[in-house]
mmCIF file with all atom_site columns, C-alpha atoms in Angstrom:
data_model
loop_
_atom_site.group_PDB
_atom_site.id
_atom_site.type_symbol
_atom_site.label_atom_id
_atom_site.label_alt_id
_atom_site.label_comp_id
_atom_site.label_asym_id
_atom_site.label_entity_id
_atom_site.label_seq_id
_atom_site.pdbx_PDB_ins_code
_atom_site.Cartn_x
_atom_site.Cartn_y
_atom_site.Cartn_z
_atom_site.occupancy
_atom_site.B_iso_or_equiv
_atom_site.pdbx_formal_charge
_atom_site.auth_seq_id
_atom_site.auth_comp_id
_atom_site.auth_asym_id
_atom_site.auth_atom_id
_atom_site.pdbx_PDB_model_num
ATOM 1   C CA . UNK A 1 1   ? 0.070   0.016  0.086  1.00 0.00 ? 184 UNK A CA 1
ATOM 2   C CA . UNK A 1 2   ? 1.402   3.672  -0.965 1.00 0.00 ? 185 UNK A CA 1
ATOM 3   C CA . UNK A 1 3   ? 0.263   5.027  2.160  1.00 0.00 ? 186 UNK A CA 1
ATOM 4   C CA . UNK A 1 4   ? 2.714   2.690  4.121  1.00 0.00 ? 187 UNK A CA 1
ATOM 5   C CA . UNK A 1 5   ? 5.777   4.403  2.728  1.00 0.00 ? 188 UNK A CA 1
ATOM 6   C CA . UNK A 1 6   ? 4.673   7.699  4.232  1.00 0.00 ? 189 UNK A CA 1
ATOM 7   C CA . UNK A 1 7   ? 7.128   8.520  6.956  1.00 0.00 ? 190 UNK A CA 1
ATOM 8   C CA . UNK A 1 8   ? 5.636   9.286  10.322 1.00 0.00 ? 191 UNK A CA 1
ATOM 9   C CA . UNK A 1 9   ? 8.701   10.851 11.876 1.00 0.00 ? 192 UNK A CA 1
ATOM 10  C CA . UNK A 1 10  ? 7.987   13.750 13.917 1.00 0.00 ? 193 UNK A CA 1
ATOM 11  C CA . UNK A 1 11  ? 9.190   17.342 12.542 1.00 0.00 ? 194 UNK A CA 1
ATOM 12  C CA . UNK A 1 12  ? 11.035  19.526 14.959 1.00 0.00 ? 195 UNK A CA 1
ATOM 13  C CA . UNK A 1 13  ? 9.664   23.002 15.106 1.00 0.00 ? 196 UNK A CA 1
ATOM 14  C CA . UNK A 1 14  ? 12.883  24.209 16.891 1.00 0.00 ? 197 UNK A CA 1
ATOM 15  C CA . UNK A 1 15  ? 15.487  26.038 15.002 1.00 0.00 ? 198 UNK A CA 1
ATOM 16  C CA . UNK A 1 16  ? 19.111  25.753 15.206 1.00 0.00 ? 199 UNK A CA 1
ATOM 17  C CA . UNK A 1 17  ? 20.040  27.977 18.383 1.00 0.00 ? 200 UNK A CA 1
ATOM 18  C CA . UNK A 1 18  ? 23.648  27.524 18.066 1.00 0.00 ? 201 UNK A CA 1
ATOM 19  C CA . UNK A 1 19  ? 25.568  30.835 17.658 1.00 0.00 ? 202 UNK A CA 1
ATOM 20  C CA . UNK A 1 20  ? 22.783  33.026 18.271 1.00 0.00 ? 203 UNK A CA 1
ATOM 21  C CA . UNK A 1 21  ? 22.725  35.933 20.504 1.00 0.00 ? 204 UNK A CA 1
ATOM 22  C CA . UNK A 1 22  ? 19.995  34.485 23.147 1.00 0.00 ? 205 UNK A CA 1
ATOM 23  C CA . UNK A 1 23  ? 19.614  37.874 24.848 1.00 0.00 ? 206 UNK A CA 1
ATOM 24  C CA . UNK A 1 24  ? 18.584  39.660 21.490 1.00 0.00 ? 207 UNK A CA 1
ATOM 25  C CA . UNK A 1 25  ? 16.526  36.994 20.057 1.00 0.00 ? 208 UNK A CA 1
ATOM 26  C CA . UNK A 1 26  ? 14.490  36.650 23.455 1.00 0.00 ? 209 UNK A CA 1
ATOM 27  C CA . UNK A 1 27  ? 14.070  40.354 23.673 1.00 0.00 ? 210 UNK A CA 1
ATOM 28  C CA . UNK A 1 28  ? 12.846  40.761 20.040 1.00 0.00 ? 211 UNK A CA 1
ATOM 29  C CA . UNK A 1 29  ? 10.657  37.623 19.952 1.00 0.00 ? 212 UNK A CA 1
ATOM 30  C CA . UNK A 1 30  ? 9.042   38.493 23.485 1.00 0.00 ? 213 UNK A CA 1
ATOM 31  C CA . UNK A 1 31  ? 8.358   41.966 22.703 1.00 0.00 ? 214 UNK A CA 1
ATOM 32  C CA . UNK A 1 32  ? 7.086   41.464 19.062 1.00 0.00 ? 215 UNK A CA 1
ATOM 33  C CA . UNK A 1 33  ? 4.793   38.508 20.319 1.00 0.00 ? 216 UNK A CA 1
ATOM 34  C CA . UNK A 1 34  ? 3.462   41.226 23.023 1.00 0.00 ? 217 UNK A CA 1
ATOM 35  C CA . UNK A 1 35  ? 3.083   43.889 20.375 1.00 0.00 ? 218 UNK A CA 1
ATOM 36  C CA . UNK A 1 36  ? 1.186   41.568 17.808 1.00 0.00 ? 219 UNK A CA 1
ATOM 37  C CA . UNK A 1 37  ? -1.012  40.329 20.851 1.00 0.00 ? 220 UNK A CA 1
ATOM 38  C CA . UNK A 1 38  ? -1.703  43.797 21.869 1.00 0.00 ? 221 UNK A CA 1
ATOM 39  C CA . UNK A 1 39  ? -2.609  44.770 18.221 1.00 0.00 ? 222 UNK A CA 1
ATOM 40  C CA . UNK A 1 40  ? -5.057  41.842 17.909 1.00 0.00 ? 223 UNK A CA 1
ATOM 41  C CA . UNK A 1 41  ? -6.790  43.124 21.020 1.00 0.00 ? 224 UNK A CA 1
ATOM 42  C CA . UNK A 1 42  ? -7.003  46.819 19.903 1.00 0.00 ? 225 UNK A CA 1
ATOM 43  C CA . UNK A 1 43  ? -8.557  45.630 16.564 1.00 0.00 ? 226 UNK A CA 1
ATOM 44  C CA . UNK A 1 44  ? -10.930 43.399 18.514 1.00 0.00 ? 227 UNK A CA 1
ATOM 45  C CA . UNK A 1 45  ? -12.027 46.400 20.693 1.00 0.00 ? 228 UNK A CA 1
ATOM 46  C CA . UNK A 1 46  ? -12.461 48.543 17.397 1.00 0.00 ? 229 UNK A CA 1
ATOM 47  C CA . UNK A 1 47  ? -14.406 45.777 15.831 1.00 0.00 ? 230 UNK A CA 1
ATOM 48  C CA . UNK A 1 48  ? -16.508 45.649 18.905 1.00 0.00 ? 231 UNK A CA 1
ATOM 49  C CA . UNK A 1 49  ? -17.700 49.506 18.417 1.00 0.00 ? 232 UNK A CA 1
ATOM 50  C CA . UNK A 1 50  ? -17.341 49.700 14.715 1.00 0.00 ? 233 UNK A CA 1
ATOM 51  C CA . UNK A 1 51  ? -17.553 46.486 13.192 1.00 0.00 ? 234 UNK A CA 1
ATOM 52  C CA . UNK A 1 52  ? -21.244 46.992 11.475 1.00 0.00 ? 235 UNK A CA 1
ATOM 53  C CA . UNK A 1 53  ? -20.236 50.646 10.388 1.00 0.00 ? 236 UNK A CA 1
ATOM 54  C CA . UNK A 1 54  ? -18.806 51.594 6.772  1.00 0.00 ? 237 UNK A CA 1
ATOM 55  C CA . UNK A 1 55  ? -15.220 51.263 8.181  1.00 0.00 ? 238 UNK A CA 1
ATOM 56  C CA . UNK A 1 56  ? -15.780 47.474 9.726  1.00 0.00 ? 239 UNK A CA 1
ATOM 57  C CA . UNK A 1 57  ? -14.532 45.821 6.685  1.00 0.00 ? 240 UNK A CA 1
ATOM 58  C CA . UNK A 1 58  ? -11.254 47.845 6.487  1.00 0.00 ? 241 UNK A CA 1
ATOM 59  C CA . UNK A 1 59  ? -10.564 47.127 10.360 1.00 0.00 ? 242 UNK A CA 1
ATOM 60  C CA . UNK A 1 60  ? -11.368 43.438 9.783  1.00 0.00 ? 243 UNK A CA 1
ATOM 61  C CA . UNK A 1 61  ? -8.847  43.352 6.856  1.00 0.00 ? 244 UNK A CA 1
ATOM 62  C CA . UNK A 1 62  ? -6.113  44.787 9.144  1.00 0.00 ? 245 UNK A CA 1
ATOM 63  C CA . UNK A 1 63  ? -7.156  42.642 11.961 1.00 0.00 ? 246 UNK A CA 1
ATOM 64  C CA . UNK A 1 64  ? -6.640  39.340 9.703  1.00 0.00 ? 247 UNK A CA 1
ATOM 65  C CA . UNK A 1 65  ? -3.021  40.288 9.200  1.00 0.00 ? 248 UNK A CA 1
ATOM 66  C CA . UNK A 1 66  ? -2.419  40.862 12.690 1.00 0.00 ? 249 UNK A CA 1
ATOM 67  C CA . UNK A 1 67  ? -3.834  37.465 13.556 1.00 0.00 ? 250 UNK A CA 1
ATOM 68  C CA . UNK A 1 68  ? -1.493  36.138 10.937 1.00 0.00 ? 251 UNK A CA 1
ATOM 69  C CA . UNK A 1 69  ? 1.247   38.022 12.632 1.00 0.00 ? 252 UNK A CA 1
ATOM 70  C CA . UNK A 1 70  ? 0.660   36.639 15.836 1.00 0.00 ? 253 UNK A CA 1
ATOM 71  C CA . UNK A 1 71  ? 0.251   33.194 14.879 1.00 0.00 ? 254 UNK A CA 1
ATOM 72  C CA . UNK A 1 72  ? 3.689   33.546 13.232 1.00 0.00 ? 255 UNK A CA 1
ATOM 73  C CA . UNK A 1 73  ? 5.305   34.889 16.619 1.00 0.00 ? 256 UNK A CA 1
ATOM 74  C CA . UNK A 1 74  ? 3.395   32.244 18.506 1.00 0.00 ? 257 UNK A CA 1
ATOM 75  C CA . UNK A 1 75  ? 5.262   29.597 16.362 1.00 0.00 ? 258 UNK A CA 1
ATOM 76  C CA . UNK A 1 76  ? 8.562   31.333 16.668 1.00 0.00 ? 259 UNK A CA 1
ATOM 77  C CA . UNK A 1 77  ? 8.424   31.527 20.814 1.00 0.00 ? 260 UNK A CA 1
ATOM 78  C CA . UNK A 1 78  ? 8.171   27.772 20.528 1.00 0.00 ? 261 UNK A CA 1
ATOM 79  C CA . UNK A 1 79  ? 11.017  27.365 17.859 1.00 0.00 ? 262 UNK A CA 1
ATOM 80  C CA . UNK A 1 80  ? 13.203  29.680 19.713 1.00 0.00 ? 263 UNK A CA 1
ATOM 81  C CA . UNK A 1 81  ? 12.137  28.579 23.285 1.00 0.00 ? 264 UNK A CA 1
ATOM 82  C CA . UNK A 1 82  ? 11.365  32.234 24.430 1.00 0.00 ? 265 UNK A CA 1
ATOM 83  C CA . UNK A 1 83  ? 8.746   32.826 27.115 1.00 0.00 ? 266 UNK A CA 1
ATOM 84  C CA . UNK A 1 84  ? 5.943   35.453 26.762 1.00 0.00 ? 267 UNK A CA 1
ATOM 85  C CA . UNK A 1 85  ? 5.962   38.497 28.628 1.00 0.00 ? 268 UNK A CA 1
ATOM 86  C CA . UNK A 1 86  ? 4.241   38.233 31.915 1.00 0.00 ? 269 UNK A CA 1
ATOM 87  C CA . UNK A 1 87  ? 2.346   41.181 31.132 1.00 0.00 ? 270 UNK A CA 1
ATOM 88  C CA . UNK A 1 88  ? -0.050  39.756 28.541 1.00 0.00 ? 271 UNK A CA 1
ATOM 89  C CA . UNK A 1 89  ? -2.916  39.905 30.745 1.00 0.00 ? 272 UNK A CA 1
ATOM 90  C CA . UNK A 1 90  ? -2.622  43.586 31.105 1.00 0.00 ? 273 UNK A CA 1
ATOM 91  C CA . UNK A 1 91  ? -1.920  43.941 27.336 1.00 0.00 ? 274 UNK A CA 1
ATOM 92  C CA . UNK A 1 92  ? -5.042  41.888 26.770 1.00 0.00 ? 275 UNK A CA 1
ATOM 93  C CA . UNK A 1 93  ? -7.344  44.457 28.583 1.00 0.00 ? 276 UNK A CA 1
ATOM 94  C CA . UNK A 1 94  ? -5.321  47.530 27.693 1.00 0.00 ? 277 UNK A CA 1
ATOM 95  C CA . UNK A 1 95  ? -5.306  46.833 24.282 1.00 0.00 ? 278 UNK A CA 1
ATOM 96  C CA . UNK A 1 96  ? -9.196  46.045 23.903 1.00 0.00 ? 279 UNK A CA 1
ATOM 97  C CA . UNK A 1 97  ? -9.825  49.246 25.970 1.00 0.00 ? 280 UNK A CA 1
ATOM 98  C CA . UNK A 1 98  ? -7.376  51.304 23.777 1.00 0.00 ? 281 UNK A CA 1
ATOM 99  C CA . UNK A 1 99  ? -9.403  49.838 20.466 1.00 0.00 ? 282 UNK A CA 1
ATOM 100 C CA . UNK A 1 100 ? -13.005 50.326 21.894 1.00 0.00 ? 283 UNK A CA 1
ATOM 101 C CA . UNK A 1 101 ? -12.165 53.816 23.432 1.00 0.00 ? 284 UNK A CA 1
ATOM 102 C CA . UNK A 1 102 ? -10.690 54.942 20.278 1.00 0.00 ? 285 UNK A CA 1
ATOM 103 C CA . UNK A 1 103 ? -13.569 53.648 18.061 1.00 0.00 ? 286 UNK A CA 1
ATOM 104 C CA . UNK A 1 104 ? -16.210 55.370 20.516 1.00 0.00 ? 287 UNK A CA 1
ATOM 105 C CA . UNK A 1 105 ? -14.361 58.690 19.066 1.00 0.00 ? 288 UNK A CA 1
ATOM 106 C CA . UNK A 1 106 ? -15.794 57.493 15.817 1.00 0.00 ? 289 UNK A CA 1
ATOM 107 C CA . UNK A 1 107 ? -14.164 55.948 12.689 1.00 0.00 ? 290 UNK A CA 1
ATOM 108 C CA . UNK A 1 108 ? -11.510 59.075 12.658 1.00 0.00 ? 291 UNK A CA 1
ATOM 109 C CA . UNK A 1 109 ? -10.591 58.121 16.407 1.00 0.00 ? 292 UNK A CA 1
ATOM 110 C CA . UNK A 1 110 ? -10.078 54.398 15.318 1.00 0.00 ? 293 UNK A CA 1
ATOM 111 C CA . UNK A 1 111 ? -8.040  55.402 12.345 1.00 0.00 ? 294 UNK A CA 1
ATOM 112 C CA . UNK A 1 112 ? -5.873  58.074 14.706 1.00 0.00 ? 295 UNK A CA 1
ATOM 113 C CA . UNK A 1 113 ? -5.073  55.174 17.044 1.00 0.00 ? 296 UNK A CA 1
ATOM 114 C CA . UNK A 1 114 ? -4.090  52.940 14.057 1.00 0.00 ? 297 UNK A CA 1
ATOM 115 C CA . UNK A 1 115 ? -1.779  55.514 12.652 1.00 0.00 ? 298 UNK A CA 1
ATOM 116 C CA . UNK A 1 116 ? -0.177  56.144 16.023 1.00 0.00 ? 299 UNK A CA 1
ATOM 117 C CA . UNK A 1 117 ? 0.259   52.302 16.826 1.00 0.00 ? 300 UNK A CA 1
ATOM 118 C CA . UNK A 1 118 ? 1.471   51.376 13.511 1.00 0.00 ? 301 UNK A CA 1
ATOM 119 C CA . UNK A 1 119 ? 3.844   54.219 13.274 1.00 0.00 ? 302 UNK A CA 1
ATOM 120 C CA . UNK A 1 120 ? 5.127   53.178 16.562 1.00 0.00 ? 303 UNK A CA 1
ATOM 121 C CA . UNK A 1 121 ? 5.463   49.424 15.399 1.00 0.00 ? 304 UNK A CA 1
ATOM 122 C CA . UNK A 1 122 ? 7.036   50.059 12.120 1.00 0.00 ? 305 UNK A CA 1
ATOM 123 C CA . UNK A 1 123 ? 9.578   52.239 13.752 1.00 0.00 ? 306 UNK A CA 1
ATOM 124 C CA . UNK A 1 124 ? 10.279  49.559 16.237 1.00 0.00 ? 307 UNK A CA 1
ATOM 125 C CA . UNK A 1 125 ? 10.659  46.825 13.634 1.00 0.00 ? 308 UNK A CA 1
ATOM 126 C CA . UNK A 1 126 ? 13.135  49.135 11.694 1.00 0.00 ? 309 UNK A CA 1
ATOM 127 C CA . UNK A 1 127 ? 15.336  49.405 14.988 1.00 0.00 ? 310 UNK A CA 1
ATOM 128 C CA . UNK A 1 128 ? 15.262  45.451 15.308 1.00 0.00 ? 311 UNK A CA 1
ATOM 129 C CA . UNK A 1 129 ? 16.009  45.148 11.575 1.00 0.00 ? 312 UNK A CA 1
ATOM 130 C CA . UNK A 1 130 ? 19.388  47.502 12.064 1.00 0.00 ? 313 UNK A CA 1
ATOM 131 C CA . UNK A 1 131 ? 20.143  45.251 15.207 1.00 0.00 ? 314 UNK A CA 1
ATOM 132 C CA . UNK A 1 132 ? 20.051  42.045 13.456 1.00 0.00 ? 315 UNK A CA 1
ATOM 133 C CA . UNK A 1 133 ? 21.777  43.177 10.362 1.00 0.00 ? 316 UNK A CA 1
ATOM 134 C CA . UNK A 1 134 ? 24.596  44.540 12.797 1.00 0.00 ? 317 UNK A CA 1
ATOM 135 C CA . UNK A 1 135 ? 24.613  40.907 14.569 1.00 0.00 ? 318 UNK A CA 1
ATOM 136 C CA . UNK A 1 136 ? 24.586  38.756 11.523 1.00 0.00 ? 319 UNK A CA 1
ATOM 137 C CA . UNK A 1 137 ? 22.314  39.059 8.660  1.00 0.00 ? 320 UNK A CA 1
ATOM 138 C CA . UNK A 1 138 ? 22.731  35.542 7.325  1.00 0.00 ? 321 UNK A CA 1
ATOM 139 C CA . UNK A 1 139 ? 22.267  34.030 10.845 1.00 0.00 ? 322 UNK A CA 1
ATOM 140 C CA . UNK A 1 140 ? 19.257  35.807 11.287 1.00 0.00 ? 323 UNK A CA 1
ATOM 141 C CA . UNK A 1 141 ? 17.919  35.792 7.692  1.00 0.00 ? 324 UNK A CA 1
ATOM 142 C CA . UNK A 1 142 ? 14.526  34.151 8.239  1.00 0.00 ? 325 UNK A CA 1
ATOM 143 C CA . UNK A 1 143 ? 13.831  36.396 11.316 1.00 0.00 ? 326 UNK A CA 1
ATOM 144 C CA . UNK A 1 144 ? 14.819  39.380 9.398  1.00 0.00 ? 327 UNK A CA 1
ATOM 145 C CA . UNK A 1 145 ? 12.399  38.522 6.402  1.00 0.00 ? 328 UNK A CA 1
ATOM 146 C CA . UNK A 1 146 ? 9.599   38.097 8.782  1.00 0.00 ? 329 UNK A CA 1
ATOM 147 C CA . UNK A 1 147 ? 10.062  41.347 10.613 1.00 0.00 ? 330 UNK A CA 1
ATOM 148 C CA . UNK A 1 148 ? 10.703  43.176 7.165  1.00 0.00 ? 331 UNK A CA 1
ATOM 149 C CA . UNK A 1 149 ? 7.287   41.882 6.031  1.00 0.00 ? 332 UNK A CA 1
ATOM 150 C CA . UNK A 1 150 ? 5.401   42.530 9.233  1.00 0.00 ? 333 UNK A CA 1
ATOM 151 C CA . UNK A 1 151 ? 7.073   46.099 9.084  1.00 0.00 ? 334 UNK A CA 1
ATOM 152 C CA . UNK A 1 152 ? 5.604   46.492 5.604  1.00 0.00 ? 335 UNK A CA 1
ATOM 153 C CA . UNK A 1 153 ? 2.179   45.215 6.435  1.00 0.00 ? 336 UNK A CA 1
ATOM 154 C CA . UNK A 1 154 ? 2.173   47.861 9.513  1.00 0.00 ? 337 UNK A CA 1
ATOM 155 C CA . UNK A 1 155 ? 3.215   50.873 7.295  1.00 0.00 ? 338 UNK A CA 1
ATOM 156 C CA . UNK A 1 156 ? 0.256   49.795 5.066  1.00 0.00 ? 339 UNK A CA 1
ATOM 157 C CA . UNK A 1 157 ? -2.188  49.870 7.894  1.00 0.00 ? 340 UNK A CA 1
ATOM 158 C CA . UNK A 1 158 ? -0.574  53.390 8.890  1.00 0.00 ? 341 UNK A CA 1
ATOM 159 C CA . UNK A 1 159 ? -1.398  54.515 5.444  1.00 0.00 ? 342 UNK A CA 1
ATOM 160 C CA . UNK A 1 160 ? -4.780  53.121 5.392  1.00 0.00 ? 343 UNK A CA 1
ATOM 161 C CA . UNK A 1 161 ? -5.503  55.051 8.598  1.00 0.00 ? 344 UNK A CA 1
ATOM 162 C CA . UNK A 1 162 ? -4.316  58.482 7.132  1.00 0.00 ? 345 UNK A CA 1
ATOM 163 C CA . UNK A 1 163 ? -6.577  57.657 3.745  1.00 0.00 ? 346 UNK A CA 1
ATOM 164 C CA . UNK A 1 164 ? -9.724  57.163 6.276  1.00 0.00 ? 347 UNK A CA 1
ATOM 165 C CA . UNK A 1 165 ? -9.300  60.649 7.960  1.00 0.00 ? 348 UNK A CA 1
ATOM 166 C CA . UNK A 1 166 ? -7.113  59.823 10.907 1.00 0.00 ? 349 UNK A CA 1
ATOM 167 C CA . UNK A 1 167 ? -5.743  63.360 11.032 1.00 0.00 ? 350 UNK A CA 1
ATOM 168 C CA . UNK A 1 168 ? -9.190  64.803 11.384 1.00 0.00 ? 351 UNK A CA 1
ATOM 169 C CA . UNK A 1 169 ? -9.818  62.960 14.643 1.00 0.00 ? 352 UNK A CA 1
ATOM 170 C CA . UNK A 1 170 ? -10.590 65.143 17.503 1.00 0.00 ? 353 UNK A CA 1
ATOM 171 C CA . UNK A 1 171 ? -7.257  66.391 19.219 1.00 0.00 ? 354 UNK A CA 1
ATOM 172 C CA . UNK A 1 172 ? -5.399  64.211 16.755 1.00 0.00 ? 355 UNK A CA 1
ATOM 173 C CA . UNK A 1 173 ? -1.738  65.329 17.809 1.00 0.00 ? 356 UNK A CA 1
ATOM 174 C CA . UNK A 1 174 ? -2.464  64.961 21.449 1.00 0.00 ? 357 UNK A CA 1
ATOM 175 C CA . UNK A 1 175 ? -4.167  61.419 20.807 1.00 0.00 ? 358 UNK A CA 1
ATOM 176 C CA . UNK A 1 176 ? -1.297  60.379 18.606 1.00 0.00 ? 359 UNK A CA 1
ATOM 177 C CA . UNK A 1 177 ? 1.367   61.421 20.921 1.00 0.00 ? 360 UNK A CA 1
ATOM 178 C CA . UNK A 1 178 ? -0.316  59.871 24.110 1.00 0.00 ? 361 UNK A CA 1
ATOM 179 C CA . UNK A 1 179 ? -1.057  56.584 22.323 1.00 0.00 ? 362 UNK A CA 1
ATOM 180 C CA . UNK A 1 180 ? 2.695   56.525 21.077 1.00 0.00 ? 363 UNK A CA 1
ATOM 181 C CA . UNK A 1 181 ? 4.098   56.928 24.615 1.00 0.00 ? 364 UNK A CA 1
ATOM 182 C CA . UNK A 1 182 ? 1.847   54.170 25.871 1.00 0.00 ? 365 UNK A CA 1
ATOM 183 C CA . UNK A 1 183 ? 3.605   52.210 22.807 1.00 0.00 ? 366 UNK A CA 1
ATOM 184 C CA . UNK A 1 184 ? 7.160   53.154 24.004 1.00 0.00 ? 367 UNK A CA 1
ATOM 185 C CA . UNK A 1 185 ? 6.227   51.957 27.530 1.00 0.00 ? 368 UNK A CA 1
ATOM 186 C CA . UNK A 1 186 ? 4.720   48.808 26.358 1.00 0.00 ? 369 UNK A CA 1
ATOM 187 C CA . UNK A 1 187 ? 7.795   47.944 24.365 1.00 0.00 ? 370 UNK A CA 1
ATOM 188 C CA . UNK A 1 188 ? 10.216  48.953 26.941 1.00 0.00 ? 371 UNK A CA 1
ATOM 189 C CA . UNK A 1 189 ? 8.421   46.782 29.706 1.00 0.00 ? 372 UNK A CA 1
ATOM 190 C CA . UNK A 1 190 ? 7.663   43.795 27.545 1.00 0.00 ? 373 UNK A CA 1
ATOM 191 C CA . UNK A 1 191 ? 11.128  43.491 26.421 1.00 0.00 ? 374 UNK A CA 1
ATOM 192 C CA . UNK A 1 192 ? 12.213  42.986 29.917 1.00 0.00 ? 375 UNK A CA 1
ATOM 193 C CA . UNK A 1 193 ? 9.375   41.707 31.752 1.00 0.00 ? 376 UNK A CA 1
#
C-alpha cells in the first residue's frame, strides 16, 4: 500500500540556536509577540464598536493580518524557546480598551489610533532590523524576512489610517502622542518582563 511508505517521523519546530545571541533573540521575539497580541486586542476593541459600520471591513482586513502576525510569533516563541512577557493579561485588557475607546470617538478616532500604533511598531521593527543586520544578517535571515514583511504590513495599516481621515480626529496630535508614549512604555516593559 502506498500509504505505508509515508514517513511518520515527527518534525521539529525548533530552529538551530547555535551561535545566536540569545538575549537579543529573546528580547525581539518576546516584545514582538506582545506587540502583535496587543494589536489583535486593539482591533478586537475597534470591531466591537465599529464592526458594523462602513469602516468595519477595513478594520477586519487589518485585524486579519495581525492575526497572521500573532500566529507566526506564537510559532517563533516555540521554535526559539522564548517565554512570553508576564504582562500579556494587562495587554489583553489595555489593548481592547484602547481599541474600543478610540472607536468610541468614531471612525476617525479609530484610524488615529491605528496611525499612532502602526507608526510606533514600524519604527520599532526598523530598529530590530538594524540590530539583526549588525549582529549577522545571514544567521538571522529568516527572522529578518519576517520582521521586514510585518513592518511593511504595519506601514500599510498606517497609510490606510491616514487615507481614512485619521488626522481629522478630535485632538489628533494629542491623541497620537499619548498613544505613542503608551506604545514606547509597552515596548520597554515587554522586552524586559
